[in-house]
XYZ file of C-alpha atoms in Angstrom:
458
model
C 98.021 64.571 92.138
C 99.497 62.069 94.618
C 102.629 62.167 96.576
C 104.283 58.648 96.432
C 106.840 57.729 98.758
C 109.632 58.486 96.533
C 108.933 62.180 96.174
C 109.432 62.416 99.719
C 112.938 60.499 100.015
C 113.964 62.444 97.294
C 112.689 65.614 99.016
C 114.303 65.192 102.632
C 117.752 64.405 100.388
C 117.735 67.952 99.355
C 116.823 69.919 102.895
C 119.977 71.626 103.501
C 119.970 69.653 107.103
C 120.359 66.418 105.821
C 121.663 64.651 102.563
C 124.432 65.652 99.997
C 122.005 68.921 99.114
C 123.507 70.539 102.085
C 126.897 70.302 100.742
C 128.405 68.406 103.795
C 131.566 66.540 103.691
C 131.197 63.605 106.695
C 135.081 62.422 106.433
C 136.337 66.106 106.724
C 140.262 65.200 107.018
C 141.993 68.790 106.221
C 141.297 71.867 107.994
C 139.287 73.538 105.060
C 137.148 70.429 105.157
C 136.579 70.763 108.358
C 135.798 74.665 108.014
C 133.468 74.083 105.147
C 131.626 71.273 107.432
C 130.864 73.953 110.211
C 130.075 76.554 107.808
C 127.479 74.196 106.335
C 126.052 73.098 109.773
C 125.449 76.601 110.538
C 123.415 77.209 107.307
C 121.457 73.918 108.435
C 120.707 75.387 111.738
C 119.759 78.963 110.584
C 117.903 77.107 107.917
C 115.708 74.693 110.561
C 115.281 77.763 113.000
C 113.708 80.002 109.844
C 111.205 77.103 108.852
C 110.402 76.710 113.104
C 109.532 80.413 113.570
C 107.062 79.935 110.253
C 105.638 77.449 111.292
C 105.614 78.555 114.819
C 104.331 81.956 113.947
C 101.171 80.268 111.830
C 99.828 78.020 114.178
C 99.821 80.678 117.057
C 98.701 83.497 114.248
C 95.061 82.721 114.708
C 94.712 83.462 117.838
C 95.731 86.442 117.618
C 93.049 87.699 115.008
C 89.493 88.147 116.466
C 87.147 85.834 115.126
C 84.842 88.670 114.042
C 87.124 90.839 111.961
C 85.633 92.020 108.904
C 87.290 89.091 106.581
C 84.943 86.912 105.572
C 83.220 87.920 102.454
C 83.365 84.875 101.438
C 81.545 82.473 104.056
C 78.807 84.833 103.732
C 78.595 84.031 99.991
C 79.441 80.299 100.430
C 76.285 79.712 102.714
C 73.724 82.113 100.205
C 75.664 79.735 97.719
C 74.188 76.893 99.393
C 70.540 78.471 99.579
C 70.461 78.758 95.681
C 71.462 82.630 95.436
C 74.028 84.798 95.034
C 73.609 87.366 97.763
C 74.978 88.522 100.443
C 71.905 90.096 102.059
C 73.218 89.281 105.177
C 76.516 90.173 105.196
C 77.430 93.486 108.616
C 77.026 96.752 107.264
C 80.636 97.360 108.580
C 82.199 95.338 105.119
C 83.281 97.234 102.870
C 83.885 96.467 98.999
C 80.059 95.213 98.693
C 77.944 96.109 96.039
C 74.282 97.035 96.500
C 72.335 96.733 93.631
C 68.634 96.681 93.247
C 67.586 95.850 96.797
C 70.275 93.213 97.301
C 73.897 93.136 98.305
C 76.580 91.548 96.139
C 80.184 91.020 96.034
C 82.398 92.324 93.226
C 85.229 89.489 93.440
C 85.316 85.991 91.757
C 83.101 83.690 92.792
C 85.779 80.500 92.969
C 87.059 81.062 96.707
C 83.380 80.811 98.007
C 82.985 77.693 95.886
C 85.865 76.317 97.624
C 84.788 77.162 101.430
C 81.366 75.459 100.533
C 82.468 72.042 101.680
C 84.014 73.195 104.830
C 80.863 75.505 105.858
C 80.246 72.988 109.065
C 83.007 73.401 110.650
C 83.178 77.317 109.991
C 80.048 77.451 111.348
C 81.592 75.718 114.473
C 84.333 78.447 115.135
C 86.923 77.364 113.224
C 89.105 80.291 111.395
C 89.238 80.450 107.930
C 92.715 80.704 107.687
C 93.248 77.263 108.497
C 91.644 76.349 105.033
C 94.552 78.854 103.727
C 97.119 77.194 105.223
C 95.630 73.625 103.674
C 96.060 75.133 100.425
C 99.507 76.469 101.292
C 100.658 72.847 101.793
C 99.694 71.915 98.723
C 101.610 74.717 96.976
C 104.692 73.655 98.822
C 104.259 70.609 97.015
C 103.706 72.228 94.261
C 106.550 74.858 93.701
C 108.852 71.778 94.620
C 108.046 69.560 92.108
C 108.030 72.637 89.304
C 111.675 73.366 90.482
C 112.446 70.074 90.066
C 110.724 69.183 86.740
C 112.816 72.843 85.778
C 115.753 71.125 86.549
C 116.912 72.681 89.976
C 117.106 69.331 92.593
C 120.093 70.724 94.177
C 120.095 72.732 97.440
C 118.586 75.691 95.268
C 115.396 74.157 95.626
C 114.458 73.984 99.539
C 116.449 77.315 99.605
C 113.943 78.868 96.596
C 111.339 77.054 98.769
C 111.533 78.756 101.843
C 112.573 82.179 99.788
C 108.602 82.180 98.405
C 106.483 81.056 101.230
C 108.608 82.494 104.374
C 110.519 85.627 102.151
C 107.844 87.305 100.548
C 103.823 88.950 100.843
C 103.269 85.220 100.257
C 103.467 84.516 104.346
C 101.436 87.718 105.489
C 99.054 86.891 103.038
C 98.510 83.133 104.149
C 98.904 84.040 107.688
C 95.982 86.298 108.013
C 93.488 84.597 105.655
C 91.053 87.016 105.620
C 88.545 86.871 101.632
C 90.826 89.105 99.646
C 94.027 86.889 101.058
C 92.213 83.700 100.605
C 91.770 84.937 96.723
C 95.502 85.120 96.745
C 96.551 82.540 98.368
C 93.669 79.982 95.800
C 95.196 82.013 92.797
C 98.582 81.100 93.451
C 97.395 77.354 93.916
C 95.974 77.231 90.487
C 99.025 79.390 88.884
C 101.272 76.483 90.543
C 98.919 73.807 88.808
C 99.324 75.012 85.545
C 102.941 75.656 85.576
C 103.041 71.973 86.673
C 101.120 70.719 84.127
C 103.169 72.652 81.475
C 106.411 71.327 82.425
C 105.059 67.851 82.821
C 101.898 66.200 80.684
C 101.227 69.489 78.952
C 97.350 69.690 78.184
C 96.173 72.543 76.446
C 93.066 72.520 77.987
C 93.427 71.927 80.946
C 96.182 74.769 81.735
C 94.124 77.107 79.874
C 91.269 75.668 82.773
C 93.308 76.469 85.554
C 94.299 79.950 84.176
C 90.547 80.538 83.969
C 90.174 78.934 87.468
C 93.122 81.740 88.438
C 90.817 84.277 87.302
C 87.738 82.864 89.067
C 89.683 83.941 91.992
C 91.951 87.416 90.947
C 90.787 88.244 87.016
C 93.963 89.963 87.058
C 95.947 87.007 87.524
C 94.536 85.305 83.415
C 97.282 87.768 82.491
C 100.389 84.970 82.879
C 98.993 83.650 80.203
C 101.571 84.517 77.890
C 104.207 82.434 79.843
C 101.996 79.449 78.983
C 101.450 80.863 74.929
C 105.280 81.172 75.397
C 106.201 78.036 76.475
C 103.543 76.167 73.563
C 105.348 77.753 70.823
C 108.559 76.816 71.806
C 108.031 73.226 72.574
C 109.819 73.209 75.842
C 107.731 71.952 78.761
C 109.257 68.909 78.760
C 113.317 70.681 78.762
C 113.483 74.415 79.764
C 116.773 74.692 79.145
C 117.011 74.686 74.604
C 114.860 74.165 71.929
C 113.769 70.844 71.042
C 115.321 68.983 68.027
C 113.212 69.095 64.756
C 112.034 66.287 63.275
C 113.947 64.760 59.973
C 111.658 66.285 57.539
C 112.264 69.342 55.080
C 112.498 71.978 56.098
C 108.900 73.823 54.578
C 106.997 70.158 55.631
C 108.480 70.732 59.468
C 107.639 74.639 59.399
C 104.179 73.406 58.369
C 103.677 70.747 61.006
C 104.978 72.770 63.915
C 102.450 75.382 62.895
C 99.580 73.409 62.688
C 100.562 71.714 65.854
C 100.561 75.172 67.670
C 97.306 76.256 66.195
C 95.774 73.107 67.882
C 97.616 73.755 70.940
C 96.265 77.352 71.056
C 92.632 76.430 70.323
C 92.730 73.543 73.359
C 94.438 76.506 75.448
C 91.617 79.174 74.838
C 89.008 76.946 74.800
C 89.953 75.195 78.194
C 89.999 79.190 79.466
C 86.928 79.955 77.868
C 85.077 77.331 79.867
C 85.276 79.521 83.404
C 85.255 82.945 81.797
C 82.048 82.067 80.631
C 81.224 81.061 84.334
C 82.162 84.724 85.154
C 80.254 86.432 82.526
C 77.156 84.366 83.608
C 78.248 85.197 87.277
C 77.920 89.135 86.381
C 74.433 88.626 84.401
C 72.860 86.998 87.257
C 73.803 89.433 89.689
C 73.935 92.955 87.508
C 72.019 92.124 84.234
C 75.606 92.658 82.628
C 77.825 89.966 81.830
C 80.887 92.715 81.826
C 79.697 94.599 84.825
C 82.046 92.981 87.784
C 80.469 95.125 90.487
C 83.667 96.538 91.566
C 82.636 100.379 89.656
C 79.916 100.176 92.399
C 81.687 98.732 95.369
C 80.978 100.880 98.661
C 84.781 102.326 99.665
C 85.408 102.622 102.910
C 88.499 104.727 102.871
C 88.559 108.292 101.001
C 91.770 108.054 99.378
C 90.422 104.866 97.566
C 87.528 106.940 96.475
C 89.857 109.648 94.729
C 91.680 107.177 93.021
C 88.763 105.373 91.587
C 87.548 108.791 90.426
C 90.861 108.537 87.639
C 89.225 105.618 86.419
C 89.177 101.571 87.633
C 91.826 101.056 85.204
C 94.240 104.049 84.465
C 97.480 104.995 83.355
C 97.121 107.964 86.213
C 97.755 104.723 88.700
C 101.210 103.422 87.342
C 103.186 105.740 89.724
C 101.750 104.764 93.540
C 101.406 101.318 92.374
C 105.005 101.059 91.134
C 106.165 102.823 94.293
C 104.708 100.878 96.099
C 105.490 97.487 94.498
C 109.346 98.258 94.100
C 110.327 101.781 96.688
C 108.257 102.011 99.378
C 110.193 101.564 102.549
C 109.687 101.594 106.149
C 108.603 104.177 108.015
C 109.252 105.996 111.202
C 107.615 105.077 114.215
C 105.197 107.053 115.933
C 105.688 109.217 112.858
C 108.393 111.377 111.178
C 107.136 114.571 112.891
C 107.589 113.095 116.556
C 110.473 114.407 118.779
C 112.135 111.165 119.582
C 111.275 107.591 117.669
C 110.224 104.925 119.839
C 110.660 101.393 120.067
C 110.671 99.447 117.525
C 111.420 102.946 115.752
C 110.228 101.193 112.433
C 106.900 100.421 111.521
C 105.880 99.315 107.941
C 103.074 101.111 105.527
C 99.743 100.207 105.668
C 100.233 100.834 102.138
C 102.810 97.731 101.521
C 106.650 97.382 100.981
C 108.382 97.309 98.030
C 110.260 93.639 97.043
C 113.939 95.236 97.147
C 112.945 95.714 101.100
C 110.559 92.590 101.707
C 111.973 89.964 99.502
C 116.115 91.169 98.253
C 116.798 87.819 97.736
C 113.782 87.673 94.866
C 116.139 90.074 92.736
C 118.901 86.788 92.125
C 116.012 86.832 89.215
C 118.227 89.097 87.524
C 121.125 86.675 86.905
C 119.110 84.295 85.564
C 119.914 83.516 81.502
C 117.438 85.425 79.380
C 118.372 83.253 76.874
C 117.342 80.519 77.996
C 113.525 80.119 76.150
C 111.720 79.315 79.573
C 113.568 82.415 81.284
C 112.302 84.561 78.508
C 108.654 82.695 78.881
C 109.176 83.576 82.455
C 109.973 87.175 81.421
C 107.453 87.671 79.060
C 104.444 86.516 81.689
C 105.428 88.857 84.907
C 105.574 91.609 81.946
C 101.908 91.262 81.289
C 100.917 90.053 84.554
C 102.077 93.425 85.582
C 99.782 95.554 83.244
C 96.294 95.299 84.941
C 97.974 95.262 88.147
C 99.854 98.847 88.357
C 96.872 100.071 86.598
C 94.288 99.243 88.389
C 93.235 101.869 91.268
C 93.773 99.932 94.308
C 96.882 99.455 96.098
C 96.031 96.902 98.531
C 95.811 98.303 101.694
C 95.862 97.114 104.583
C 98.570 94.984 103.982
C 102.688 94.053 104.479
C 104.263 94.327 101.139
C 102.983 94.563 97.762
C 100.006 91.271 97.656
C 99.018 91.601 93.931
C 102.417 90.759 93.245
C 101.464 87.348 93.943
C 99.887 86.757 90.097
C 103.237 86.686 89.478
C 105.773 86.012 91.460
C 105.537 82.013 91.127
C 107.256 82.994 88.140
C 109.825 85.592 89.836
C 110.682 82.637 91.985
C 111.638 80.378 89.538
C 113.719 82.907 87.663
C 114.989 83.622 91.608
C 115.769 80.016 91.751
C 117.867 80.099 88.921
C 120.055 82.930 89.402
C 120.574 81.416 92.757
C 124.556 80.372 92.520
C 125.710 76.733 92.086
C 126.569 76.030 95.093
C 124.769 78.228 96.751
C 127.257 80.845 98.478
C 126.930 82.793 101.849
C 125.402 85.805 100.239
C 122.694 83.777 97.970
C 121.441 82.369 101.677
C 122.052 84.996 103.925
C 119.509 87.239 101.369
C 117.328 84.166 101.829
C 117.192 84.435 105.358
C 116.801 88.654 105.707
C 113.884 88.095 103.622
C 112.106 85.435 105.630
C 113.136 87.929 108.892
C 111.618 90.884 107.363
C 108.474 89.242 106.152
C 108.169 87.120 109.403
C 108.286 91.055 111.396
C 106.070 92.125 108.713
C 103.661 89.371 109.321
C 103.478 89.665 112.731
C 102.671 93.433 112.269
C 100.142 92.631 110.055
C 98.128 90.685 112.743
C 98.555 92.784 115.175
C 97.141 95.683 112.945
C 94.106 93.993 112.383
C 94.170 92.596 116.401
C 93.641 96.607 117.060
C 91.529 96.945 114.089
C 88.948 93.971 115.103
């Protein structure tokens, strides 16, 4: 996709700092104009000074992460990639999550993220951090997210406001800012979530959404589960206007039933058999390594960390996991710093779980979701793909740890944020922004935490 010149006039337009977006007046002439005017150029200001500590806070984050933390999984796959295998014979005994089967070490995630790093191997090898690929990627989902809110409808100050709400108010930032192989899966998976959304609200291809899905899954299996937004969104014939049905077409009534159905059976075969192309990829990927193209390798990852053990003891997949991961996703809070036992706290008296934060702590302003119009048919498509998304997620045994918030809410909370962005108010009020702006504090605190966890760690 290319960025033409107008996507960027028409994207500076709506930064709350500049343009008719911001909701500023120039020829304020009464004393409420006049109030409204400062009231706005405040927002603007908190607004710039939120996307400078972001960016501020990524370009120095690398530094503070030692270049031989035990993060990259991936290189170490990418360059056996390049040699014609897919070992990791190599990789420091000190990884965890590696798989040793038959004499050889393997790794039990996707193979797309190491497919991706191949190209940029040289200059990897040189020194350079792999979060800086991350943060490539990250620019492109910008992109992105803006033009889905916009081809959704939203091209009022909602959207840089919903912008800066996902990729400075939520796991998104913590994830992108440390970049080590699991957060480089996250950070890919949302990148090919993003495409497909895009294409379904735009040229709609069967195939190629149900590709990217598959891509998605290349990276986080977990994530093929949006899939019924997409199934969703077919069947009711609204990529191209969210907002209603689409007219029928002047035919009877039994000859337009007909047609529409036929049309959606073709739609759904092009969808599967676009996703069929890299889920065969993956079942090849797990015959190669394991002789078993279901076997994923992660019932026979090494766990470096008892309590993981336990909980993989109930089963990879189990209802027994619904509670933690639910607490964790929505509940968990902050905790006290040194600990709650200690006589006194000390400063900063709050520290976050290694375990993650639930949204309603990391992300409040992600619940304006809520107001959104289930009635709307994309809403409910919305709806109906963070529903499934969810499943394998609070099932599954792991948790996530180390980490700042919940990260395996990322499969789907693209589509969180565009319900977000429209239950955002019209204007957008005091409240709607100030939300904005505790989330992008508490994830920015939680960010920084997060690298200097792993600055101790490394």
């Amino acid at each position: 996709m290319s960025v033409n010149k107008a996507d960027w006039v028409e994207a500076l337009e709506e930064i709350p700092s500049v343009g008719k977006a911001g909701g500023i007046t120039t020829n304020a002439s009464s004393p409420d104009d006049k109030a409204r005017a400062a009231r706005d150029h405040r927002w603007q200001l908190a607004f710039f000074v939120a996307v400078c500590c972001i960016v501020l806070l990524m370009l120095l984050g690398p530094g503070l992460v030692p270049p031989k933390v035990d993060n990259l999984h991936y290189v170490y796959l990418a360059h056996s990639m390049t040699e014609g295998k897919l070992t990791v014979d190599n990789i420091p005994a000190s990884y965890s999550d590696v798989v040793t089967w038959q004499g050889h070490k393997y790794l039990p995630f996707g193979p797309l993220p190491a497919v991706l790093l191949i190209p940029f191997l040289p200059i990897l090898d040189l020194g350079v951090h792999i979060v800086w690929i991350g943060y490539l990627l990250t620019l492109l989902n910008i992109w992105l997210l803006y033009k889905i809110l916009g081809a959704t409808g939203i091209k009022d100050e909602r959207r840089p406001w919903a912008v800066l709400l996902f990729f400075g108010g939520t796991v998104y930032l913590s994830v992108a800012l440390v970049g080590s192989s699991y957060f480089l899966a996250a950070v890919l998976t949302v990148t090919c979530v993003l495409l497909a959304v895009l294409e379904m609200l735009t040229k709609r291809r069967p195939w190629l959404i149900g590709f990217l899905i598959g891509l998605a899954g290349m990276s986080r299996l977990t994530s093929i589960f949006v899939l019924p937004f997409f199934m969703w969104m077919l069947w009711k014939g609204t990529a191209s206007n969210p907002m209603a049905d689409p007219p029928g077409p002047h035919d009877p009534a039994q000859a337009q039933a007909a047609t529409r159905l036929s049309r959606l059976a073709v739609n759904y075969a092009l969808l599967f058999a676009g996703l069929a192309v890299p889920l065969v990829l993956l079942l090849i990927y797990n015959y190669l390594r394991f002789d078993n193209f279901l076997e994923s390798g992660y019932n026979m990852a090494v766990l470096s960390y008892q309590p993981f053990v336990d909980a993989r003891a109930y089963g990879l997949f189990s209802l027994a996991h619904i509670p933690k991961n639910l607490f964790m996703m929505f509940l968990q809070g902050p905790m006290a710093y040194p600990s709650e036992d200690a006589g006194v706290l000390l400063f900063p008296y709050i520290m976050p779980s290694p375990w993650g934060m639930g949204l309603i702590y990391t992300s409040p302003a992600i619940f304006y979701a809520f107001r959104s119009k289930f009635k709307e048919p994309f809403v409910k498509a919305c709806c109906l793909g963070i529903a499934v998304a969810m499943i394998p997620i609070i099932t599954y045994y792991g948790i996530g740890w180390i980490q700042f918030g919940y990260r395996y809410a990322l499969d789907f909370l693209p589509l969180a944020l565009l319900l977000a962005a429209r239950g955002f108010p019209k204007p957008m009020n005091n409240l709607s922004k100030a939300l904005v702006l505790v989330s992008v504090v508490v994830s920015t605190w939680g960010a920084f935490i997060l690298l200097t966890w792993i600055h101790i760690a490394g």
